[in-house]
CSV table of C-alpha atoms in Angstrom, one decimal:
chain,number,residue,atom,x,y,z
A,1,MET,CA,0.0,0.0,0.0
A,2,ASN,CA,3.0,2.3,0.2
A,3,ARG,CA,2.6,2.8,-3.6
A,4,TYR,CA,-0.6,4.8,-3.0
A,5,VAL,CA,-1.4,8.1,-1.3
A,6,VAL,CA,-4.8,8.3,0.2
A,7,LEU,CA,-6.6,11.5,-0.8
A,8,GLN,CA,-10.1,11.3,0.7
A,9,GLN,CA,-12.8,9.1,2.0
A,10,LEU,CA,-15.5,8.1,-0.5
A,11,GLY,CA,-17.8,5.9,1.5
A,12,ASP,CA,-18.3,3.4,4.3
A,13,GLY,CA,-20.4,0.2,4.1
A,14,THR,CA,-21.1,-3.0,5.9
A,15,TYR,CA,-18.3,-5.0,4.5
A,16,GLY,CA,-15.7,-2.3,3.8
A,17,SER,CA,-14.8,1.3,3.3
A,18,VAL,CA,-13.7,3.1,0.0
A,19,VAL,CA,-11.1,5.8,-0.3
A,20,MET,CA,-9.8,7.7,-3.3
A,21,ALA,CA,-6.0,7.3,-3.7
A,22,GLN,CA,-3.3,8.2,-6.1
A,23,ARG,CA,-0.3,6.2,-7.4
A,24,ARG,CA,3.0,7.7,-6.5
A,25,ASP,CA,4.7,6.7,-9.7
A,26,THR,CA,2.1,7.5,-12.4
A,27,GLY,CA,-0.3,9.9,-10.6
A,28,GLU,CA,-3.3,7.8,-11.6
A,29,LYS,CA,-6.3,8.1,-9.4
A,30,VAL,CA,-7.8,4.9,-8.1
A,31,ALA,CA,-10.5,3.8,-5.7
A,32,ILE,CA,-9.4,1.4,-2.9
A,33,LYS,CA,-11.8,-0.7,-1.1
A,34,ARG,CA,-10.6,-1.9,2.3
A,35,MET,CA,-12.4,-5.0,3.6
A,36,LYS,CA,-13.3,-4.9,7.3
A,37,ARG,CA,-12.9,-8.7,7.8
A,38,LYS,CA,-9.5,-10.2,8.2
A,39,TYR,CA,-8.1,-12.7,5.6
A,40,TYR,CA,-5.4,-15.0,6.8
A,41,SER,CA,-4.5,-16.7,3.5
A,42,TRP,CA,-4.5,-15.8,-0.2
A,43,ASP,CA,-6.8,-18.8,-1.0
A,44,GLU,CA,-9.4,-17.4,1.3
A,45,ALA,CA,-9.2,-14.0,-0.4
A,46,MET,CA,-9.3,-15.4,-3.9
A,47,ASN,CA,-12.4,-17.3,-3.2
A,48,LEU,CA,-14.4,-14.2,-2.6
A,49,ARG,CA,-17.3,-13.8,-5.0
A,50,GLU,CA,-16.3,-10.3,-5.9
A,51,VAL,CA,-12.7,-11.4,-6.9
A,52,LYS,CA,-13.9,-14.5,-8.8
A,53,SER,CA,-16.4,-12.5,-10.8
A,54,LEU,CA,-14.2,-9.5,-11.6
A,55,LYS,CA,-11.4,-11.8,-12.7
A,56,LYS,CA,-13.7,-13.3,-15.3
A,57,LEU,CA,-15.5,-10.1,-16.4
A,58,ASN,CA,-13.8,-7.7,-18.6
A,59,HIS,CA,-16.2,-5.2,-20.2
A,60,ALA,CA,-16.3,-1.4,-20.8
A,61,ASN,CA,-19.4,-1.1,-18.7
A,62,ILE,CA,-18.1,-3.1,-15.7
A,63,VAL,CA,-15.7,-1.5,-13.3
A,64,LYS,CA,-12.2,-2.9,-13.6
A,65,LEU,CA,-10.3,-4.5,-10.7
A,66,ARG,CA,-6.7,-3.3,-11.0
A,67,GLU,CA,-5.1,-5.4,-8.3
A,68,VAL,CA,-5.7,-7.2,-5.0
A,69,ILE,CA,-3.4,-6.4,-2.0
A,70,ARG,CA,-3.2,-8.4,1.2
A,71,GLU,CA,-1.2,-6.6,3.9
A,72,ASN,CA,-1.2,-7.5,7.6
A,73,ASP,CA,-4.1,-9.8,7.0
A,74,THR,CA,-6.1,-6.9,5.6
A,75,LEU,CA,-7.5,-7.1,2.1
A,76,TYR,CA,-7.5,-4.2,-0.3
A,77,PHE,CA,-9.2,-4.0,-3.8
A,78,VAL,CA,-7.8,-1.4,-6.1
A,79,PHE,CA,-10.4,-0.3,-8.7
A,80,GLU,CA,-10.4,2.2,-11.5
A,81,TYR,CA,-11.7,5.6,-10.2
A,82,MET,CA,-15.1,7.0,-11.3
A,83,ARG,CA,-16.2,10.4,-10.3
A,84,GLY,CA,-19.6,9.5,-8.9
A,85,ASN,CA,-22.6,7.2,-9.1
A,86,LEU,CA,-26.0,7.3,-10.7
A,87,TYR,CA,-27.7,8.3,-7.5
A,88,GLN,CA,-25.6,11.4,-7.2
A,89,LEU,CA,-26.2,12.2,-10.8
A,90,ILE,CA,-30.0,12.0,-10.3
A,91,ARG,CA,-29.8,13.9,-7.0
A,92,ASP,CA,-27.7,16.8,-8.4
A,93,ALA,CA,-29.7,17.1,-11.7
A,94,GLU,CA,-31.5,20.5,-11.9
A,95,ARG,CA,-34.0,19.1,-14.3
A,96,PRO,CA,-34.9,15.7,-15.7
A,97,PHE,CA,-32.5,14.4,-18.3
A,98,PRO,CA,-33.7,14.3,-21.9
A,99,GLU,CA,-34.6,10.9,-23.2
A,100,PRO,CA,-31.5,10.4,-25.5
A,101,VAL,CA,-29.3,10.7,-22.4
A,102,LEU,CA,-31.4,8.2,-20.4
A,103,ARG,CA,-31.4,5.8,-23.4
A,104,ASN,CA,-27.6,6.0,-23.4
A,105,ILE,CA,-27.4,5.2,-19.7
A,106,LEU,CA,-29.8,2.2,-19.9
A,107,TYR,CA,-28.1,0.9,-23.0
A,108,GLN,CA,-24.7,0.8,-21.2
A,109,VAL,CA,-26.2,-0.9,-18.1
A,110,LEU,CA,-27.8,-3.5,-20.3
A,111,GLN,CA,-24.6,-4.1,-22.2
A,112,GLY,CA,-22.8,-4.7,-18.9
A,113,LEU,CA,-25.6,-7.0,-17.7
A,114,ALA,CA,-25.6,-9.0,-20.9
A,115,HIS,CA,-21.9,-9.6,-20.6
A,116,MET,CA,-22.2,-10.5,-17.0
A,117,HIS,CA,-25.1,-13.0,-17.6
A,118,ARG,CA,-23.4,-14.4,-20.6
A,119,HIS,CA,-20.4,-15.3,-18.5
A,120,GLY,CA,-22.5,-17.0,-15.8
A,121,PHE,CA,-23.0,-14.3,-13.1
A,122,PHE,CA,-25.9,-12.2,-12.0
A,123,HIS,CA,-25.5,-9.1,-9.8
A,124,ARG,CA,-28.2,-9.4,-7.2
A,125,ASP,CA,-27.7,-5.8,-5.8
A,126,LEU,CA,-28.4,-3.5,-8.8
A,127,LYS,CA,-29.2,0.0,-7.6
A,128,PRO,CA,-28.2,3.6,-8.6
A,129,GLU,CA,-25.5,3.7,-5.9
A,130,ASN,CA,-23.8,0.7,-7.6
A,131,LEU,CA,-23.8,2.2,-11.0
A,132,LEU,CA,-20.6,4.3,-11.2
A,133,CYS,CA,-20.4,7.1,-13.8
A,134,ALA,CA,-18.2,9.8,-15.2
A,135,GLY,CA,-21.1,12.0,-16.1
A,136,PRO,CA,-24.0,10.6,-18.1
A,137,GLU,CA,-21.7,9.6,-20.9
A,138,LEU,CA,-20.1,6.6,-19.2
A,139,ILE,CA,-21.7,4.1,-16.8
A,140,LYS,CA,-20.1,1.1,-15.2
A,141,ILE,CA,-21.6,-1.6,-13.0
A,142,ALA,CA,-19.8,-1.9,-9.7
A,143,ASP,CA,-20.0,-3.6,-6.2
A,144,LEU,CA,-20.2,-7.3,-7.2
A,145,GLY,CA,-19.9,-8.4,-3.6
A,146,LEU,CA,-23.3,-10.1,-3.8
A,147,ALA,CA,-22.8,-11.5,-7.3
A,148,ARG,CA,-23.6,-15.2,-7.8
A,149,GLU,CA,-22.8,-17.7,-10.5
A,150,VAL,CA,-25.8,-18.8,-12.6
A,151,ARG,CA,-24.6,-22.3,-12.5
A,152,SER,CA,-24.3,-22.3,-8.7
A,153,ARG,CA,-27.0,-24.4,-7.0
A,154,PRO,CA,-29.9,-22.8,-5.1
A,155,PRO,CA,-31.2,-22.1,-2.5
A,156,TYR,CA,-29.9,-18.6,-2.4
A,157,THR,CA,-30.3,-16.1,0.4
A,158,ASP,CA,-33.5,-14.2,0.3
A,159,TYR,CA,-32.0,-11.0,1.6
A,160,VAL,CA,-30.3,-9.5,-1.4
A,161,SER,CA,-30.4,-6.1,-3.0
A,162,THR,CA,-31.8,-2.9,-1.6
A,163,ARG,CA,-35.5,-3.3,-0.8
A,164,TRP,CA,-36.7,-0.7,-3.3
A,165,TYR,CA,-35.2,-2.5,-6.2
A,166,ARG,CA,-35.9,-6.1,-5.0
A,167,ALA,CA,-37.9,-8.3,-7.3
A,168,PRO,CA,-41.3,-9.6,-6.1
A,169,GLU,CA,-40.1,-13.2,-6.0
A,170,VAL,CA,-37.3,-12.2,-3.7
A,171,LEU,CA,-39.7,-10.2,-1.5
A,172,LEU,CA,-41.7,-13.5,-1.2
A,173,HIS,CA,-38.6,-15.3,0.0
A,174,ASP,CA,-38.1,-17.4,-3.1
A,175,THR,CA,-34.7,-19.1,-2.9
A,176,ARG,CA,-34.5,-20.2,-6.6
A,177,TYR,CA,-34.3,-16.9,-8.3
A,178,GLY,CA,-31.9,-16.0,-11.1
A,179,ALA,CA,-30.8,-13.4,-13.5
A,180,PRO,CA,-34.3,-11.9,-14.1
A,181,ILE,CA,-34.0,-10.1,-10.7
A,182,ASP,CA,-31.4,-7.9,-12.3
A,183,LEU,CA,-33.8,-6.9,-15.1
A,184,TRP,CA,-36.5,-6.0,-12.5
A,185,ALA,CA,-34.1,-3.8,-10.7
A,186,LEU,CA,-33.2,-2.1,-14.0
A,187,GLY,CA,-36.8,-1.4,-14.6
A,188,CYS,CA,-37.1,0.3,-11.3
A,189,ILE,CA,-33.9,2.3,-12.0
A,190,ALA,CA,-35.3,3.3,-15.5
A,191,ALA,CA,-38.5,4.7,-14.0
A,192,GLU,CA,-36.4,6.6,-11.4
A,193,LEU,CA,-34.3,8.1,-14.1
A,194,TYR,CA,-37.4,9.6,-15.7
A,195,THR,CA,-39.1,10.8,-12.6
A,196,CYS,CA,-36.1,11.5,-10.3
A,197,ARG,CA,-37.8,9.6,-7.5
A,198,PRO,CA,-38.0,5.9,-6.5
A,199,LEU,CA,-40.8,3.9,-8.1
A,200,PHE,CA,-41.5,1.6,-5.2
A,201,PRO,CA,-40.2,3.2,-1.9
A,202,GLY,CA,-41.4,0.6,0.6
A,203,ASN,CA,-40.7,0.8,4.3
A,204,SER,CA,-40.7,-3.0,4.7
A,205,GLU,CA,-41.1,-6.1,2.6
A,206,ILE,CA,-44.9,-6.1,3.1
A,207,ASP,CA,-45.1,-2.4,2.3
A,208,GLN,CA,-42.9,-2.9,-0.7
A,209,LEU,CA,-45.3,-5.6,-2.1
A,210,HIS,CA,-48.3,-3.4,-1.5
A,211,LYS,CA,-46.6,-0.5,-3.4
A,212,VAL,CA,-45.8,-2.8,-6.3
A,213,CYS,CA,-49.4,-4.0,-6.5
A,214,ALA,CA,-50.7,-0.5,-6.2
A,215,VAL,CA,-48.8,0.5,-9.4
A,216,LEU,CA,-48.8,-2.8,-11.4
A,217,GLY,CA,-52.1,-4.2,-10.2
A,218,THR,CA,-52.7,-7.5,-8.4
A,219,PRO,CA,-51.3,-10.5,-10.3
A,220,SER,CA,-53.7,-13.2,-11.2
A,221,ARG,CA,-53.2,-16.8,-10.1
A,222,GLU,CA,-53.2,-17.9,-13.8
A,223,GLU,CA,-50.5,-15.3,-14.6
A,224,TRP,CA,-48.2,-16.1,-11.7
A,225,PRO,CA,-49.1,-19.4,-9.9
A,226,GLU,CA,-45.6,-19.6,-8.4
A,227,GLY,CA,-46.1,-16.3,-6.7
A,228,TYR,CA,-49.3,-17.4,-5.0
A,229,VAL,CA,-47.5,-20.6,-3.7
A,230,LEU,CA,-44.8,-18.4,-2.2
A,231,ALA,CA,-47.4,-16.0,-0.7
A,232,GLU,CA,-49.4,-18.8,0.8
A,233,ALA,CA,-46.3,-20.2,2.4
A,234,LEU,CA,-45.7,-16.8,4.1
A,235,ARG,CA,-49.5,-16.4,4.8
A,236,PHE,CA,-49.5,-13.2,2.7
A,237,ARG,CA,-52.5,-12.2,0.7
A,238,PHE,CA,-52.0,-9.9,-2.3
A,239,PRO,CA,-54.0,-6.7,-2.0
A,240,ALA,CA,-56.8,-6.2,-4.5
A,241,CYS,CA,-55.5,-3.3,-6.7
A,242,ALA,CA,-56.4,-2.4,-10.2
A,243,GLY,CA,-53.1,-0.7,-10.9
A,244,VAL,CA,-52.1,2.5,-12.5
A,245,PRO,CA,-51.1,2.9,-16.2
A,246,LEU,CA,-47.4,3.4,-16.5
A,247,ALA,CA,-48.0,6.5,-18.7
A,248,ARG,CA,-49.4,8.2,-15.6
A,249,VAL,CA,-46.7,7.0,-13.3
A,250,VAL,CA,-43.9,8.0,-15.7
A,251,PRO,CA,-45.5,10.9,-17.7
A,252,THR,CA,-42.4,12.0,-19.5
A,253,ALA,CA,-41.6,8.6,-20.9
A,254,SER,CA,-42.2,7.9,-24.6
A,255,PRO,CA,-44.3,4.9,-25.8
A,256,PRO,CA,-41.2,2.8,-26.7
A,257,SER,CA,-39.7,3.4,-23.2
A,258,LEU,CA,-43.1,2.5,-21.6
A,259,ALA,CA,-43.1,-0.7,-23.6
A,260,LEU,CA,-39.6,-1.5,-22.2
A,261,LEU,CA,-40.7,-0.6,-18.6
A,262,ALA,CA,-43.8,-2.8,-18.9
A,263,ALA,CA,-41.7,-5.8,-20.1
A,264,LEU,CA,-39.0,-5.4,-17.3
A,265,LEU,CA,-41.6,-5.0,-14.6
A,266,ARG,CA,-43.5,-8.2,-15.0
A,267,TYR,CA,-44.4,-10.4,-12.1
A,268,PRO,CA,-43.4,-13.9,-13.5
A,269,PRO,CA,-39.6,-13.9,-13.9
A,270,ARG,CA,-39.9,-16.1,-17.0
A,271,ASP,CA,-41.8,-13.3,-18.8
A,272,ARG,CA,-39.2,-10.6,-18.3
A,273,PRO,CA,-36.8,-10.2,-21.3
A,274,THR,CA,-33.2,-11.1,-21.0
A,275,ALA,CA,-30.6,-8.4,-21.3
A,276,PRO,CA,-29.8,-9.2,-25.0
A,277,GLN,CA,-33.6,-9.3,-25.7
A,278,ALA,CA,-34.1,-5.9,-24.0
A,279,LEU,CA,-31.3,-4.4,-26.1
A,280,ARG,CA,-33.4,-5.3,-29.2
A,281,PHE,CA,-36.5,-3.4,-28.1
A,282,PRO,CA,-37.6,-0.5,-30.3
A,283,TYR,CA,-36.6,1.9,-27.6
A,284,PHE,CA,-33.0,1.4,-28.6
A,285,ALA,CA,-33.6,1.5,-32.4
A,286,VAL,CA,-32.5,5.1,-32.8
A,287,GLY,CA,-33.0,6.6,-36.2
A,288,ALA,CA,-34.6,3.4,-37.6
A,289,ALA,CA,-37.5,4.2,-39.9
A,290,LEU,CA,-39.0,0.7,-39.6
A,291,VAL,CA,-38.5,-1.4,-36.6
A,292,LEU,CA,-39.1,-5.1,-37.3
A,293,PRO,CA,-39.0,-8.0,-34.8
A,294,PRO,CA,-35.7,-9.9,-34.6
A,295,PRO,CA,-35.4,-12.8,-37.0
A,296,ALA,CA,-35.8,-16.3,-35.7
A,297,SER,CA,-32.6,-18.2,-35.1
A,298,ARG,CA,-31.5,-20.3,-38.1
A,299,ALA,CA,-30.1,-23.8,-38.0
A,300,ARG,CA,-26.5,-23.9,-39.0
A,301,ARG,CA,-27.0,-26.7,-41.4
A,302,SER,CA,-30.4,-27.7,-42.7
A,303,GLY,CA,-31.0,-30.1,-45.5
A,304,SER,CA,-34.7,-29.2,-46.0
A,305,ARG,CA,-34.5,-25.4,-46.2
A,306,ILE,CA,-35.2,-23.8,-49.5
A,307,GLU,CA,-34.2,-20.3,-50.4
A,308,ASN,CA,-37.6,-18.9,-51.1
A,309,GLU,CA,-36.4,-15.5,-52.2
A,310,ASN,CA,-35.1,-16.9,-55.4
A,311,LEU,CA,-38.4,-18.5,-56.4
A,312,PRO,CA,-40.3,-16.8,-59.2
A,313,PRO,CA,-43.4,-15.0,-58.0
A,314,ALA,CA,-46.7,-16.8,-58.3
A,315,PRO,CA,-49.0,-15.5,-61.1
A,316,ASN,CA,-51.8,-14.4,-58.7
A,317,ALA,CA,-49.5,-13.3,-55.8
A,318,LEU,CA,-50.6,-10.0,-54.2
A,319,PRO,CA,-48.1,-7.5,-52.8
A,320,VAL,CA,-47.7,-7.7,-49.0
A,321,ALA,CA,-48.2,-4.3,-47.4
A,322,ILE,CA,-46.3,-3.4,-44.3
A,323,PRO,CA,-48.5,-1.8,-41.6
A,324,GLY,CA,-47.7,1.9,-41.2
A,325,ILE,CA,-45.7,2.2,-44.4
A,326,VAL,CA,-47.6,3.6,-47.3
A,327,GLY,CA,-46.6,2.6,-50.9
A,328,ILE,CA,-44.3,-0.2,-49.9
A,329,GLY,CA,-45.2,-3.6,-51.3
A,330,ALA,CA,-43.3,-6.9,-51.5
A,331,PRO,CA,-39.8,-6.5,-52.9
A,332,PRO,CA,-39.2,-7.9,-56.4
A,333,HIS,CA,-37.6,-11.3,-56.5
A,334,ARG,CA,-34.0,-11.0,-57.6
A,335,ASP,CA,-31.0,-13.2,-57.4
A,336,ARG,CA,-28.7,-11.9,-54.6
A,337,PHE,CA,-25.8,-13.9,-56.0
A,338,ALA,CA,-26.0,-12.4,-59.5
A,339,ASP,CA,-22.7,-10.6,-59.1
A,340,ILE,CA,-21.0,-13.8,-58.3
A,341,LEU,CA,-22.6,-15.9,-61.1
A,342,GLY,CA,-22.0,-13.2,-63.8
A,343,GLY,CA,-25.2,-11.3,-64.2
A,344,GLU,CA,-28.7,-10.7,-62.8
A,345,VAL,CA,-31.2,-13.6,-63.2
A,346,VAL,CA,-34.3,-12.6,-65.2
A,347,HIS,CA,-37.4,-14.7,-64.7
A,348,GLU,CA,-39.8,-15.4,-67.5
A,349,SER,CA,-42.3,-12.7,-66.5
A,350,GLU,CA,-39.5,-10.1,-66.5
A,351,SER,CA,-37.9,-11.3,-69.7
A,352,GLU,CA,-41.1,-10.7,-71.7
A,353,ALA,CA,-41.2,-7.1,-70.6
A,354,VAL,CA,-37.5,-6.6,-71.3
A,355,ARG,CA,-38.0,-8.0,-74.8
A,356,GLN,CA,-40.8,-5.6,-75.5
A,357,ARG,CA,-38.8,-2.6,-74.3
A,358,SER,CA,-35.6,-3.6,-76.1
A,359,GLY,CA,-37.1,-5.2,-79.2
A,360,SER,CA,-34.7,-8.0,-79.3
A,361,GLY,CA,-34.1,-11.3,-77.5
A,362,ALA,CA,-30.7,-10.3,-76.2
A,363,GLY,CA,-32.2,-7.7,-73.9
A,364,ALA,CA,-33.6,-10.5,-71.7
A,365,ARG,CA,-30.2,-11.7,-70.7
A,366,ARG,CA,-28.3,-9.4,-68.4
A,367,GLY,CA,-24.9,-10.8,-68.3
A,368,ARG,CA,-23.9,-14.4,-68.3
A,369,SER,CA,-26.1,-15.7,-65.5
A,370,VAL,CA,-26.7,-19.4,-64.9
A,371,LEU,CA,-30.5,-19.1,-65.5
A,372,ALA,CA,-30.0,-17.3,-68.8
A,373,ALA,CA,-27.8,-20.1,-70.0
A,374,LEU,CA,-30.4,-22.6,-69.0
A,375,GLN,CA,-33.1,-20.7,-70.8
A,376,ALA,CA,-31.0,-20.5,-73.9
A,377,GLY,CA,-30.1,-24.2,-73.7
A,378,ALA,CA,-33.8,-25.2,-73.3
A,379,GLY,CA,-34.8,-23.0,-76.2
A,380,GLY,CA,-32.4,-24.5,-78.8
A,381,GLY,CA,-28.7,-24.1,-78.1
A,382,ALA,CA,-26.2,-21.5,-77.0
A,383,GLY,CA,-26.7,-19.2,-79.9
A,384,ALA,CA,-30.4,-18.6,-79.2
A,385,GLY,CA,-31.4,-15.0,-78.9
A,386,ALA,CA,-27.9,-13.6,-79.4
A,387,GLY,CA,-26.6,-15.0,-82.7
A,388,GLY,CA,-29.8,-15.0,-84.8
A,389,GLY,CA,-30.6,-18.7,-84.0
A,390,PRO,CA,-33.9,-20.1,-83.2
A,391,ALA,CA,-35.8,-18.4,-80.5
A,392,PRO,CA,-36.1,-20.2,-77.1
A,393,CYS,CA,-39.2,-22.2,-76.5
A,394,PRO,CA,-41.2,-20.4,-73.7
A,395,ALA,CA,-42.6,-23.6,-72.2
A,396,ALA,CA,-39.2,-25.3,-72.1
A,397,ALA,CA,-37.5,-22.2,-70.8
A,398,ALA,CA,-40.1,-21.7,-68.0
A,399,ALA,CA,-39.8,-25.4,-67.0
A,400,ALA,CA,-36.0,-25.2,-66.9
A,401,ALA,CA,-36.1,-22.0,-64.9
A,402,ALA,CA,-38.6,-23.2,-62.4
A,403,HIS,CA,-36.7,-26.5,-61.9
A,404,TYR,CA,-33.5,-24.6,-61.4
A,405,LEU,CA,-34.9,-22.1,-59.1
A,406,GLY,CA,-36.7,-24.8,-57.1
A,407,THR,CA,-33.4,-26.4,-56.1
A,408,SER,CA,-31.9,-25.5,-52.7
A,409,ARG,CA,-28.7,-24.0,-53.9
A,410,TYR,CA,-26.4,-21.5,-52.0
A,411,VAL,CA,-27.5,-23.0,-48.6
A,412,ALA,CA,-24.6,-24.5,-46.7
A,413,GLY,CA,-25.0,-28.2,-46.0
A,414,THR,CA,-27.7,-28.9,-48.6
A,415,ARG,CA,-27.6,-31.1,-51.7
A,416,ILE,CA,-27.4,-29.3,-55.0
A,417,ASP,CA,-29.5,-30.8,-57.8
A,418,ALA,CA,-27.1,-31.2,-60.7
A,419,SER,CA,-29.5,-32.8,-63.1
A,420,LEU,CA,-29.5,-29.7,-65.4
A,421,PHE,CA,-25.7,-29.8,-65.9
A,422,HIS,CA,-23.9,-31.9,-68.4
A,423,PRO,CA,-21.9,-34.7,-66.8
A,424,VAL,CA,-18.2,-34.2,-67.1
A,425,PRO,CA,-16.2,-37.5,-67.2
A,426,LEU,CA,-13.3,-37.3,-64.7
A,427,ARG,CA,-10.2,-39.1,-65.6
A,428,PHE,CA,-7.9,-38.4,-62.6
A,429,HIS,CA,-5.2,-41.0,-63.3
A,430,GLN,CA,-4.9,-40.3,-67.0
A,431,GLU,CA,-5.0,-36.5,-67.0
A,432,ALA,CA,-3.6,-35.4,-63.6
A,433,THR,CA,0.1,-35.4,-64.1
A,434,THR,CA,3.1,-33.9,-62.4
A,435,VAL,CA,4.4,-30.6,-63.4
A,436,GLY,CA,7.2,-30.8,-66.0
A,437,SER,CA,6.4,-34.3,-67.3
A,438,GLY,CA,5.6,-33.1,-70.8
A,439,ALA,CA,2.0,-34.5,-70.7
A,440,PRO,CA,-0.9,-32.2,-71.5
A,441,ARG,CA,-2.3,-30.4,-68.4
A,442,VAL,CA,-6.0,-30.1,-67.7
A,443,ASP,CA,-7.7,-26.8,-66.8
A,444,TRP,CA,-10.2,-28.2,-64.3
A,445,ALA,CA,-11.9,-24.8,-63.8
A,446,ALA,CA,-12.6,-24.5,-67.5
A,447,LYS,CA,-14.1,-28.0,-67.5
A,448,TYR,CA,-16.5,-27.3,-64.6
A,449,LEU,CA,-17.5,-23.9,-66.0
A,450,ARG,CA,-18.3,-25.0,-69.5
């Protein structure tokens, strides 16, 4: 500890006190947490949850642990220094922050939570005092002393987190909670950021539950049967409350932010979004003209999937209109891989219009696409439409195009239907020779691309 000079006291808690210090050699400011309990071995110190979690978590929105010092059986944690916390930022604000600033704060917290949950930890004590900041531009999650591993086996202690930000399942003494309690706490923090006052300031656990029900309404037994089982075990009866719309509780919040709040503040933990799911809410889609739901996860290798976007449109197909967007129909079908194959694929319906505009058959073939070659081959040879030969048969060309476009090409792991290609006899032993032997060499690429 002689490498640091203590500048001032920052805070004092149940398990330790925090001071601001400065390195003697570099002048860097740090925050040093001095644990009140004595540690008589390094193994005992390294088994602390805060040390184990911070050693594994390295993220821009999680406070960094610089080093651990054990001196005279006293344990010191050296952290990066942050000017204040979110509680001080809310308290000192002269007026409520604009929504873009609040969106940036919540986005950073969710990014840190997503990283933490992805690596198998959940915080359990998320509150404004544990969100360190350097102004509203940079937020970092701190104080992981109560963090637990997701893979650790319950039961957990039922006295975690500050009461105002405690999830209802924890208030009902559930010992099998998990990461969703962090999302509930974040919902409470988000509402407090908009109103500059706590959302559920209960004086006790019973009063806390009554305040939650007064705002969100009484949960139904069908909605949250596990909560009623926990309440009956404690001989607690939910108060009959109709609830208040969140738009009245948080009047300055926009509709996308109210949708996020309503999702985070749901009674059943399974119904709350995960941190990555919350990051995909429309609230964070800044500048997007059209917000669509996230695509469903695709299988890595699927032998039955067909690329429907390359199928020709049905004759009686109607354009699909997107709600809220005027004048936008279904996008025209086009081959996304035309630049790789040598030109854009033109379907039969499009080729007729092109012929009428251009007055010649050559206008229907844009480049040397595979489909154009098939249409030419089905119509009477390679010279059809370009060299004055016979015109391609429309029925044969349409059949060849439909058969080719119906095959599941381009999809990794699927079988490619090669019945439309001429078989190339491969004579490996006769034609594959060593360099410099004088025998004729074979251009295999030219053979496959004929």
